[in-house]
């Protein structure tokens, strides 16, 4: 199995590298332009990282595409190395890491891996030996910086982080101090929501790069009369109503292969939950009831935190699964066991335990079924596109490897 998954992992790495190079070379309006959002049209969500990039390139004349590419590569390698280390340290089989629902996220050239780097740094700082006040200061600096670079980080990290701090009576005995320590990320999120952007700001940002990037278009990319503003910069001009309706349509109302999205999406989430929990049961040392329950509590909590992303705030299914699994395993493996105990309130533990026991009766687990799912488990890039998801599975990737090998021989 190690050899089978190693070949698959190498194929995934090749595809990710090739895809990322294309995004950088052709200045992709969704992936690369996400890093170009800045404050040249005024304060706006997602603009902090891009403003720093803009000022750096204005001062030095460096190529922003190269800077973004190197930064994304660093983030990708950092996340991969940390998770390989954590899985090895905790005796978890690494076979799920190269799946598209986990680390084989197509969007290496986006802020996704940057989110997880921030999350990992926060958790390593939290469990480190610094004084509590320095820890909280550094955690808030990283959280606010990441939130002002992209507000989606809120759903990945902040609810669980807030719960962790609020329940930490041992290190911060005063409730008012624990509450104050949680406030900065919520203020940053409020600013991101209030200053969500409009077409004027988006156009100013688009124009600001013309003197820095040769051949950069001064006009916002367009799709159609339904969605006139395309690309990461253009999306700043979307109204909330349009964004909600657009994502709901792709997530629930479209019917790939004549199967309604309202059926596919809940079924896919249940399948991922079933697969990952049973994978932990059969392919890790965390196979005791206590440890499994702890994992389930965190896994479900992170799903609830990301529920707005799964429904009305995004249609990038693969990216959201990446957030879900990365954040769950990061919290589960890096929060000290002493902190996990008593982390969740009783009513949550009671409700989840009953739900989990009921699901175990309805969906009996088995090692054979779990192993088989490794070969077919995947997530589509957008919405519920079944065909797109199938192309990312171990089975189909091996089929492609065989076809490519035969074409070289012939």
XYZ file of N, CA and C in Angstrom, residues 32-299:
804
model
N -3.774 33.847 -9.033
C -2.706 34.804 -8.767
C -3.253 36.167 -8.341
N -4.359 36.594 -8.963
C -4.889 37.929 -8.662
C -5.391 38.044 -7.228
N -5.621 36.924 -6.567
C -6.016 36.973 -5.158
C -4.966 37.701 -4.324
N -3.705 37.595 -4.741
C -2.616 38.244 -4.014
C -2.447 39.711 -4.401
N -3.150 40.168 -5.432
C -3.002 41.538 -5.906
C -3.972 42.514 -5.248
N -4.938 42.016 -4.513
C -5.894 42.916 -3.845
C -5.127 43.754 -2.823
N -5.232 45.078 -2.962
C -4.469 45.978 -2.100
C -5.345 47.137 -1.625
N -4.718 48.153 -1.039
C -5.459 49.288 -0.494
C -5.378 50.520 -1.388
N -5.046 50.346 -2.656
C -4.889 51.493 -3.547
C -6.225 52.139 -3.913
N -7.321 51.454 -3.633
C -8.651 52.054 -3.811
C -9.312 52.357 -2.484
N -8.558 52.230 -1.396
C -9.102 52.395 -0.054
C -9.064 51.073 0.691
N -9.307 51.149 1.996
C -9.285 49.945 2.820
C -10.368 48.981 2.339
N -10.003 47.717 2.180
C -10.945 46.720 1.690
C -10.520 45.342 2.197
N -11.469 44.449 2.326
C -11.174 43.087 2.760
C -10.128 42.449 1.839
N -9.324 41.582 2.400
C -8.304 40.806 1.687
C -7.129 41.643 1.188
N -7.029 42.904 1.606
C -6.063 43.789 0.984
C -4.708 43.902 1.643
N -4.543 43.415 2.875
C -3.299 43.676 3.606
C -2.105 43.017 2.932
N -2.206 41.723 2.599
C -1.096 41.021 1.959
C -0.746 41.697 0.637
N -1.774 42.017 -0.149
C -1.540 42.634 -1.454
C -0.938 44.023 -1.364
N -1.291 44.763 -0.320
C -0.707 46.098 -0.153
C 0.785 45.989 0.160
N 1.148 45.044 1.010
C 2.568 44.834 1.292
C 3.312 44.423 0.021
N 2.686 43.548 -0.769
C 3.292 43.130 -2.039
C 3.424 44.313 -2.989
N 2.392 45.134 -3.057
C 2.406 46.298 -3.943
C 3.528 47.261 -3.565
N 3.651 47.543 -2.271
C 4.687 48.477 -1.830
C 6.081 47.904 -2.059
N 6.240 46.600 -1.818
C 7.536 45.968 -2.033
C 7.937 46.034 -3.504
N 7.009 45.716 -4.398
C 7.307 45.717 -5.829
C 7.501 47.133 -6.359
N 6.742 48.094 -5.812
C 6.911 49.494 -6.223
C 8.290 50.008 -5.844
N 8.777 49.589 -4.679
C 10.056 50.088 -4.169
C 11.243 49.380 -4.820
N 11.105 48.085 -5.073
C 12.249 47.302 -5.550
C 12.224 46.997 -7.041
N 11.023 47.033 -7.642
C 10.895 46.637 -9.047
C 10.861 45.142 -9.250
N 10.731 44.387 -8.157
C 10.685 42.934 -8.261
C 9.400 42.474 -8.933
N 9.446 41.278 -9.491
C 8.301 40.693 -10.182
C 7.317 40.110 -9.166
N 6.083 40.635 -9.086
C 5.135 40.113 -8.088
C 4.758 38.661 -8.340
N 4.724 38.232 -9.596
C 4.391 36.838 -9.897
C 5.423 35.892 -9.287
N 6.697 36.274 -9.379
C 7.764 35.449 -8.809
C 7.675 35.416 -7.289
N 7.410 36.570 -6.686
C 7.306 36.635 -5.224
C 6.165 35.754 -4.735
N 5.004 35.872 -5.389
C 3.848 35.061 -5.007
C 4.155 33.577 -5.190
N 4.796 33.231 -6.300
C 5.126 31.836 -6.556
C 6.032 31.251 -5.493
N 7.078 31.990 -5.116
C 8.016 31.511 -4.087
C 7.307 31.398 -2.739
N 6.491 32.391 -2.419
C 5.753 32.388 -1.151
C 4.816 31.189 -1.070
N 4.078 30.939 -2.138
C 3.132 29.816 -2.156
C 3.860 28.473 -2.072
N 4.989 28.369 -2.749
C 5.782 27.141 -2.676
C 6.268 26.902 -1.259
N 6.737 27.954 -0.606
C 7.181 27.834 0.785
C 6.038 27.364 1.683
N 4.874 27.988 1.538
C 3.722 27.614 2.367
C 3.328 26.163 2.124
N 3.305 25.767 0.858
C 2.945 24.392 0.507
C 3.913 23.406 1.147
N 5.210 23.629 0.979
C 6.207 22.716 1.527
C 6.151 22.685 3.053
N 5.947 23.834 3.669
C 5.857 23.905 5.133
C 4.700 23.053 5.637
N 3.526 23.206 5.017
C 2.340 22.450 5.444
C 2.541 20.962 5.233
N 3.068 20.576 4.070
C 3.291 19.157 3.778
C 4.267 18.553 4.779
N 5.389 19.235 5.033
C 6.410 18.716 5.961
C 5.841 18.573 7.366
N 5.079 19.573 7.823
C 4.516 19.516 9.180
C 3.531 18.366 9.314
N 2.655 18.180 8.314
C 1.660 17.117 8.435
C 2.293 15.728 8.297
N 3.288 15.586 7.447
C 4.003 14.309 7.376
C 4.646 14.010 8.726
N 5.249 15.026 9.321
C 5.872 14.861 10.645
C 4.831 14.504 11.704
N 3.702 15.206 11.717
C 2.669 14.948 12.722
C 2.073 13.557 12.573
N 1.848 13.131 11.316
C 1.298 11.800 11.096
C 2.283 10.723 11.539
N 3.553 10.932 11.221
C 4.565 9.957 11.624
C 4.711 9.916 13.144
N 4.746 11.075 13.769
C 4.904 11.168 15.215
C 3.756 10.491 15.953
N 2.548 10.601 15.392
C 1.367 10.057 16.056
C 0.918 8.708 15.491
N 1.798 8.097 14.674
C 1.527 6.762 14.123
C 0.214 6.694 13.352
N -0.011 7.700 12.494
C -1.157 7.692 11.587
C -0.630 7.403 10.190
N -1.215 6.454 9.511
C -0.796 6.161 8.138
C -0.978 7.406 7.265
N 0.000 7.685 6.431
C 0.041 8.928 5.666
C -0.792 8.869 4.387
N -1.455 7.778 4.115
C -2.076 7.547 2.814
C -3.158 8.558 2.449
N -3.793 9.195 3.429
C -4.834 10.175 3.081
C -4.257 11.547 2.730
N -2.989 11.779 3.060
C -2.410 13.108 2.826
C -2.450 13.530 1.351
N -2.115 12.651 0.381
C -2.132 13.103 -1.017
C -3.503 13.063 -1.692
N -4.569 12.788 -0.939
C -5.908 12.811 -1.530
C -6.346 14.257 -1.761
N -7.262 14.439 -2.718
C -7.689 15.796 -3.065
C -8.531 16.447 -1.976
N -9.064 15.646 -1.046
C -9.795 16.240 0.073
C -8.850 16.735 1.158
N -7.552 16.405 1.016
C -6.592 16.811 2.049
C -5.532 17.722 1.428
N -4.290 17.286 1.314
C -3.214 18.189 0.920
C -3.079 18.396 -0.584
N -3.705 17.539 -1.408
C -3.601 17.709 -2.862
C -4.634 18.713 -3.350
N -4.632 19.863 -2.721
C -5.521 20.960 -3.091
C -4.958 21.634 -4.339
N -5.745 21.669 -5.414
C -5.270 22.234 -6.679
C -4.756 23.660 -6.547
N -5.312 24.378 -5.581
C -5.048 25.817 -5.502
C -3.850 26.113 -4.611
N -2.689 25.613 -5.032
C -1.455 25.951 -4.307
C -1.187 27.446 -4.421
N -1.456 28.014 -5.608
C -1.248 29.445 -5.820
C -2.516 30.190 -5.423
N -2.859 30.083 -4.192
C -3.881 30.904 -3.548
C -3.461 31.042 -2.097
N -4.306 31.603 -1.276
C -3.927 31.843 0.111
C -4.251 30.654 1.024
N -4.679 29.545 0.440
C -5.116 28.398 1.233
C -4.013 27.857 2.132
N -2.853 27.574 1.568
C -1.761 27.017 2.367
C -1.205 28.061 3.332
N -1.304 29.324 2.983
C -0.946 30.413 3.895
C -1.833 30.359 5.140
N -3.160 30.093 4.954
C -4.060 29.940 6.099
C -3.544 28.869 7.057
N -3.191 27.725 6.479
C -2.803 26.593 7.326
C -1.451 26.845 7.985
N -0.549 27.548 7.294
C 0.706 27.954 7.937
C 0.398 28.815 9.158
N -0.505 29.787 9.000
C -0.888 30.656 10.118
C -1.487 29.843 11.258
N -2.380 28.907 10.919
C -2.997 28.069 11.940
C -1.951 27.241 12.688
N -1.037 26.630 11.955
C 0.002 25.812 12.586
C 0.898 26.658 13.481
N 1.268 27.843 13.024
C 2.097 28.727 13.854
C 1.362 29.112 15.135
N 0.072 29.419 15.009
C -0.729 29.769 16.184
C -0.729 28.628 17.197
N -0.926 27.410 16.721
C -1.008 26.265 17.633
C 0.344 25.913 18.242
N 1.409 26.053 17.450
C 2.741 25.796 18.013
C 3.095 26.854 19.054
N 2.693 28.095 18.806
C 2.931 29.147 19.799
C 2.117 28.871 21.061
N 0.866 28.468 20.874
C -0.019 28.220 22.019
C 0.542 27.127 22.931
N 1.102 26.078 22.334
C 1.602 24.973 23.153
C 3.065 25.155 23.540
N 3.671 26.282 23.173
C 5.073 26.533 23.460
C 5.327 26.988 24.884
N 6.564 27.409 25.133
C 6.986 27.732 26.500
C 7.059 29.233 26.772
N 6.577 30.052 25.840
C 6.577 31.502 26.072
C 5.586 31.856 27.168
N 5.732 33.059 27.719
C 4.764 33.506 28.723
C 3.391 33.654 28.065
N 2.344 33.503 28.846
C 0.984 33.498 28.309
C 0.645 34.784 27.579
N 1.109 35.915 28.077
C 0.758 37.187 27.462
C 1.475 37.372 26.132
N 2.707 36.911 26.043
C 3.413 36.973 24.750
C 2.755 36.025 23.763
N 2.356 34.847 24.240
C 1.636 33.909 23.379
C 0.397 34.561 22.781
N -0.421 35.159 23.643
C -1.680 35.761 23.179
C -1.415 36.917 22.224
N -0.365 37.693 22.487
C -0.022 38.802 21.598
C 0.353 38.281 20.212
N 1.232 37.289 20.166
C 1.661 36.728 18.881
C 0.500 36.059 18.149
N -0.334 35.333 18.886
C -1.491 34.676 18.280
C -2.428 35.700 17.648
N -2.660 36.802 18.347
C -3.550 37.835 17.811
C -2.945 38.556 16.610
N -1.637 38.767 16.637
C -0.984 39.412 15.486
C -1.132 38.537 14.244
N -0.861 37.236 14.395
C -0.982 36.318 13.256
C -2.431 36.228 12.789
N -3.367 36.126 13.735
C -4.784 36.000 13.388
C -5.286 37.226 12.639
N -4.983 38.404 13.159
C -5.466 39.639 12.533
C -4.820 39.842 11.165
N -3.513 39.589 11.071
C -2.841 39.730 9.779
C -3.472 38.804 8.731
N -3.733 37.559 9.113
C -4.298 36.601 8.167
C -5.733 36.959 7.812
N -6.510 37.406 8.786
C -7.901 37.798 8.523
C -7.987 39.005 7.597
N -7.090 39.964 7.756
C -7.096 41.138 6.883
C -6.504 40.827 5.515
N -5.891 39.647 5.400
C -5.421 39.184 4.096
C -6.491 38.358 3.387
N -7.325 37.677 4.160
C -8.478 36.955 3.600
C -9.382 36.541 4.754
N -10.638 36.990 4.703
C -11.567 36.774 5.809
C -11.996 35.320 5.984
N -11.790 34.455 4.975
C -12.175 33.047 5.095
C -11.418 32.349 6.227
N -10.279 32.896 6.612
C -9.503 32.316 7.712
C -10.313 32.293 9.003
N -11.262 33.195 9.121
C -12.100 33.234 10.323
C -12.753 31.875 10.565
N -13.340 31.296 9.519
C -14.083 30.049 9.655
C -13.154 28.846 9.847
N -11.920 28.979 9.403
C -10.941 27.900 9.545
C -10.423 27.801 10.971
N -10.255 28.930 11.620
C -9.489 28.959 12.866
C -10.186 29.599 14.060
N -10.841 30.722 13.875
C -11.206 31.577 15.003
C -12.229 30.970 15.965
N -13.305 30.305 15.514
C -14.231 29.726 16.511
C -13.548 28.754 17.469
N -12.757 27.823 16.938
C -12.068 26.857 17.809
C -11.022 27.550 18.672
N -10.291 28.485 18.101
C -9.277 29.218 18.865
C -9.929 30.003 20.004
N -11.062 30.615 19.717
C -11.788 31.360 20.746
C -12.227 30.443 21.875
N -12.779 29.290 21.504
C -13.201 28.315 22.510
C -12.011 27.860 23.347
N -10.882 27.644 22.709
C -9.674 27.187 23.400
C -9.219 28.210 24.431
N -9.240 29.483 24.053
C -8.796 30.538 24.976
C -9.805 30.744 26.106
N -11.098 30.748 25.750
C -12.120 30.977 26.768
C -12.152 29.871 27.822
N -11.803 28.658 27.428
C -11.833 27.532 28.364
C -10.508 27.351 29.116
N -9.521 28.195 28.811
C -8.192 28.042 29.402
C -8.106 28.772 30.747
N -8.812 28.252 31.721
C -8.817 28.871 33.048
C -7.495 28.676 33.775
N -6.763 27.651 33.386
C -5.500 27.350 34.067
C -4.475 28.454 33.845
N -4.332 28.901 32.590
C -3.317 29.908 32.281
C -3.845 31.334 32.378
N -5.157 31.510 32.157
C -5.753 32.854 32.257
C -6.955 32.750 33.190
N -6.768 32.895 34.474
C -7.847 32.638 35.435
C -8.984 33.658 35.403
N -8.753 34.845 34.829
C -9.774 35.891 34.855
C -10.596 35.875 33.565
N -11.903 35.739 33.700
C -12.785 35.639 32.538
C -12.694 36.876 31.653
N -12.659 38.066 32.250
C -12.632 39.281 31.434
C -11.349 39.364 30.602
N -10.251 38.807 31.109
C -9.003 38.815 30.356
C -9.075 37.813 29.197
N -9.726 36.671 29.447
C -9.890 35.692 28.371
C -10.759 36.259 27.256
N -11.794 36.982 27.646
C -12.674 37.592 26.636
C -11.916 38.647 25.840
N -11.150 39.494 26.532
C -10.379 40.537 25.848
C -9.367 39.934 24.871
N -8.808 38.785 25.241
C -7.807 38.139 24.378
C -8.429 37.613 23.092
N -9.754 37.418 23.091
C -10.448 36.894 21.902
C -11.004 37.987 20.987
N -11.005 39.225 21.439
C -11.702 40.280 20.710
C -11.025 40.699 19.399
N -9.676 40.868 19.329
C -9.061 41.398 18.104
C -9.445 40.687 16.811
N -9.464 39.336 16.748
C -9.870 38.698 15.486
C -11.302 39.040 15.079
N -12.200 39.201 16.044
C -13.583 39.539 15.717
C -13.688 40.965 15.201
N -12.859 41.858 15.729
C -12.832 43.233 15.201
C -12.319 43.229 13.767
N -11.250 42.466 13.523
C -10.707 42.364 12.164
C -11.745 41.797 11.204
N -12.486 40.778 11.642
C -13.524 40.188 10.795
C -14.639 41.190 10.533
N -14.996 41.975 11.535
C -16.036 42.990 11.352
C -15.603 44.026 10.314
N -14.349 44.444 10.356
C -13.829 45.376 9.354
C -13.877 44.750 7.960
N -13.501 43.484 7.867
C -13.505 42.804 6.569
C -14.916 42.715 6.000
N -15.895 42.489 6.867
C -17.286 42.395 6.400
C -17.841 43.759 6.020
N -17.503 44.777 6.789
C -18.036 46.122 6.519
C -17.401 46.717 5.263
N -16.087 46.590 5.144
C -15.373 47.114 3.972
C -15.212 45.990 2.947
N -16.357 45.516 2.443
C -16.321 44.347 1.552
C -15.944 44.699 0.127
N -15.961 45.988 -0.218
C -15.545 46.405 -1.554
C -16.705 46.725 -2.478
N -16.383 47.378 -3.595
C -17.363 47.676 -4.637
C -16.615 47.780 -5.963
N -17.335 48.087 -7.020
C -16.721 48.089 -8.348
C -15.667 49.185 -8.484
N -15.866 50.317 -7.809
C -14.896 51.420 -7.888
C -13.566 51.017 -7.258
N -13.629 50.405 -6.088
C -12.414 49.946 -5.421
C -11.735 48.860 -6.241
N -12.536 47.941 -6.755
C -11.970 46.859 -7.563
C -11.259 47.413 -8.795
N -11.852 48.387 -9.438
C -11.237 48.976 -10.618
C -9.941 49.707 -10.267
N -9.928 50.396 -9.138
C -8.713 51.089 -8.701
C -7.582 50.101 -8.428
N -7.917 48.980 -7.816
C -6.905 47.949 -7.547
C -6.372 47.386 -8.859
N -7.282 47.080 -9.776
C -6.877 46.527 -11.073
C -5.922 47.487 -11.792
N -6.247 48.767 -11.771
C -5.427 49.766 -12.469
C -4.083 49.988 -11.794
N -4.026 49.772 -10.476
C -2.800 50.088 -9.730
C -1.620 49.221 -10.154
N -1.879 48.053 -10.731
C -0.798 47.145 -11.090
C -0.269 47.359 -12.502
N -0.890 48.257 -13.254
C -0.498 48.428 -14.658
C 0.937 48.920 -14.821
N 1.399 49.762 -13.886
C 2.758 50.289 -13.987
C 3.808 49.346 -13.399
N 3.361 48.238 -12.799
C 4.286 47.308 -12.159
C 4.414 46.012 -12.953
N 3.290 45.546 -13.502
C 3.283 44.287 -14.249
C 3.111 44.592 -15.735
N 4.121 44.352 -16.551
C 4.013 44.633 -17.993
C 2.850 43.875 -18.627
N 2.042 44.602 -19.400
C 0.933 43.974 -20.101
C -0.281 43.698 -19.246
N -0.270 44.164 -18.006
C -1.407 43.918 -17.117
C -2.603 44.734 -17.584
N -3.764 44.086 -17.694
C -4.965 44.762 -18.194
C -5.484 45.761 -17.174
N -5.798 46.995 -17.600
C -6.341 47.976 -16.663
C -7.827 47.762 -16.380
N -8.462 46.902 -17.166
C -9.901 46.667 -17.016
C -10.158 45.371 -16.258
N -11.218 45.368 -15.472
C -11.611 44.165 -14.748
C -12.049 43.078 -15.724
N -11.640 41.823 -15.503
C -12.111 40.735 -16.368
C -13.620 40.575 -16.259
N -14.243 40.187 -17.357
C -15.692 40.001 -17.386
C -16.021 38.572 -17.800
N -17.137 38.067 -17.274
C -17.620 36.737 -17.644
C -18.846 36.835 -18.540
N -19.922 37.363 -17.977
C -21.183 37.429 -18.700
C -22.054 38.493 -18.063
N -23.249 38.671 -18.616
C -24.164 39.660 -18.052
C -24.674 39.220 -16.680
N -24.645 37.903 -16.415
C -25.090 37.403 -15.118
C -24.040 37.669 -14.045
N -22.778 37.459 -14.395
C -21.664 37.655 -13.482
C -20.661 38.564 -14.180
N -20.918 39.877 -14.197
C -20.107 40.775 -15.015
C -18.659 40.905 -14.558
N -18.395 40.738 -13.280
C -17.047 40.942 -12.760
C -16.447 39.610 -12.355
N -15.387 39.205 -13.039
C -14.744 37.917 -12.788
C -13.403 38.129 -12.090
N -12.807 37.043 -11.640
C -11.498 37.116 -11.008
C -11.599 37.520 -9.547
N -10.501 37.315 -8.820
C -10.476 37.621 -7.387
C -10.665 39.107 -7.113
N -10.079 39.956 -7.951
C -10.266 41.399 -7.770
C -11.691 41.789 -8.124
N -12.192 41.297 -9.242
C -13.549 41.613 -9.658
C -14.599 41.157 -8.672
N -14.309 40.072 -7.935
C -15.277 39.545 -6.970
C -15.536 40.518 -5.828
N -14.637 41.481 -5.617
C -14.881 42.508 -4.607
C -16.113 43.341 -4.949
N -16.491 43.356 -6.215
C -17.643 44.136 -6.650
C -18.960 43.377 -6.514
N -18.891 42.098 -6.171
C -20.123 41.323 -6.016
C -20.923 41.831 -4.818
N -22.238 41.901 -4.978
C -23.103 42.210 -3.842
C -23.282 40.936 -3.009
N -23.681 41.104 -1.766
C -23.890 39.937 -0.903
C -24.994 39.042 -1.456
N -26.076 39.655 -1.941
C -27.188 38.867 -2.497
C -26.719 38.019 -3.670
N -25.935 38.638 -4.568
C -25.451 37.889 -5.721
C -24.547 36.739 -5.282
N -23.635 37.018 -4.329
C -22.694 35.988 -3.878
C -23.441 34.813 -3.249
N -24.434 35.107 -2.394
C -25.190 34.036 -1.744
C -25.933 33.194 -2.778
N -26.623 33.856 -3.695
C -27.412 33.137 -4.693
C -26.518 32.335 -5.636
N -25.396 32.910 -6.010
C -24.467 32.242 -6.925
C -23.917 30.953 -6.306
N -23.500 31.040 -5.048
C -22.935 29.871 -4.388
C -24.006 28.831 -4.046
N -25.173 29.287 -3.632
C -26.262 28.347 -3.373
C -26.632 27.569 -4.629
N -26.659 28.273 -5.753
C -27.010 27.624 -7.017
C -26.022 26.518 -7.357
N -24.730 26.819 -7.263
C -23.712 25.826 -7.605
C -23.660 24.675 -6.592
N -23.940 24.990 -5.338
C -23.814 23.975 -4.286
C -25.036 23.075 -4.139
N -26.233 23.609 -4.457
C -27.443 22.853 -4.156
C -28.449 22.725 -5.303
N -28.482 23.670 -6.221
C -29.555 23.680 -7.208
C -29.173 23.076 -8.554
N -27.891 23.054 -8.879
C -27.486 22.411 -10.122
C -27.462 20.897 -9.948
N -27.650 20.186 -11.062
C -27.802 18.723 -11.006
C -26.837 18.027 -11.957
N -25.572 17.887 -11.584
C -24.638 17.147 -12.436
C -25.058 15.683 -12.561
N -25.010 15.156 -13.788
C -25.449 13.785 -14.072
C -26.884 13.542 -13.593
N -27.682 14.629 -13.613
C -29.108 14.579 -13.259
C -29.351 14.213 -11.794
N -28.337 14.402 -10.965
C -28.505 14.185 -9.524
C -28.506 15.551 -8.845
N -29.571 15.917 -8.121
C -29.643 17.249 -7.509
C -28.497 17.507 -6.540
N -27.987 18.727 -6.578
C -26.934 19.097 -5.641
C -27.385 19.020 -4.196
N -28.678 19.206 -3.962
C -29.213 19.123 -2.605
C -29.089 17.718 -2.034
N -28.880 16.727 -2.903
C -28.636 15.350 -2.462
C -27.130 15.060 -2.427
N -26.418 15.497 -3.469
C -24.990 15.193 -3.568
C -24.204 15.779 -2.410
N -24.445 17.068 -2.115
C -23.594 17.735 -1.120
C -23.750 17.132 0.273
N -24.948 16.982 0.815
C -25.042 16.341 2.144
C -24.490 14.922 2.147
N -24.764 14.165 1.072
C -24.272 12.786 1.008
C -22.750 12.750 0.988
N -22.141 13.678 0.240
C -20.674 13.724 0.156
C -20.059 14.080 1.502
N -20.668 15.010 2.217
C -20.152 15.400 3.532
C -20.229 14.241 4.512
N -21.356 13.518 4.491
C -21.514 12.347 5.362
C -20.478 11.282 5.014
N -20.235 11.090 3.712
C -19.257 10.088 3.274
C -17.851 10.454 3.738
N -17.475 11.723 3.610
C -16.157 12.165 4.071
C -16.031 11.958 5.572
N -17.085 12.329 6.301
C -17.069 12.159 7.753
C -16.894 10.683 8.121
N -17.663 9.825 7.477
C -17.577 8.377 7.716
C -16.172 7.867 7.410
N -15.632 8.288 6.280
C -14.318 7.808 5.840
C -13.213 8.240 6.794
N -13.157 9.515 7.119
C -12.060 10.029 7.941
C -12.112 9.461 9.358
N -13.289 9.397 9.961
C -13.396 8.855 11.321
C -12.961 7.400 11.351
N -13.383 6.618 10.363
C -12.998 5.207 10.333
C -11.529 5.033 9.950
N -11.006 5.956 9.168
C -9.577 5.907 8.860
C -8.761 6.076 10.145
N -9.169 7.017 10.979
C -8.494 7.216 12.262
C -8.627 5.964 13.126
N -9.771 5.317 13.051
C -9.996 4.114 13.850
C -9.078 2.967 13.432
N -8.906 2.784 12.127
C -8.199 1.603 11.638
C -6.729 1.854 11.290
N -6.368 3.118 11.049
C -5.012 3.391 10.572
C -4.262 4.403 11.438
N -4.544 4.390 12.730
C -3.795 5.237 13.655
C -3.808 4.602 15.031
N -3.035 5.185 15.919
C -3.016 4.683 17.295
C -4.194 5.238 18.094
N -4.946 6.181 17.485
C -6.074 6.787 18.188
C -7.334 5.949 17.991
N -7.246 4.663 18.350
C -8.365 3.762 18.112
C -9.153 3.434 19.370
N -8.831 4.109 20.465
C -9.627 3.937 21.677
C -10.868 4.815 21.587
N -11.887 4.443 22.323
C -13.148 5.193 22.282
C -12.938 6.650 22.702
N -12.089 6.856 23.720
C -11.866 8.217 24.216
C -11.239 9.098 23.140
N -10.178 8.588 22.496
C -9.492 9.371 21.476
C -10.376 9.579 20.242
N -11.088 8.536 19.853
C -11.979 8.652 18.698
C -13.061 9.689 18.952
N -13.627 9.671 20.146
C -14.650 10.658 20.476
C -14.091 12.072 20.429
N -12.871 12.245 20.941
C -12.240 13.564 20.894
C -12.051 14.052 19.472
N -11.648 13.141 18.593
C -11.494 13.505 17.180
C -12.833 13.886 16.568
N -13.859 13.109 16.859
C -15.194 13.381 16.302
C -15.699 14.742 16.762
N -15.493 15.092 18.025
C -15.944 16.391 18.537
C -15.299 17.537 17.749
N -13.992 17.432 17.534
C -13.284 18.490 16.804
C -13.677 18.498 15.339
N -13.781 17.323 14.735
C -14.117 17.201 13.314
C -15.478 17.829 13.025
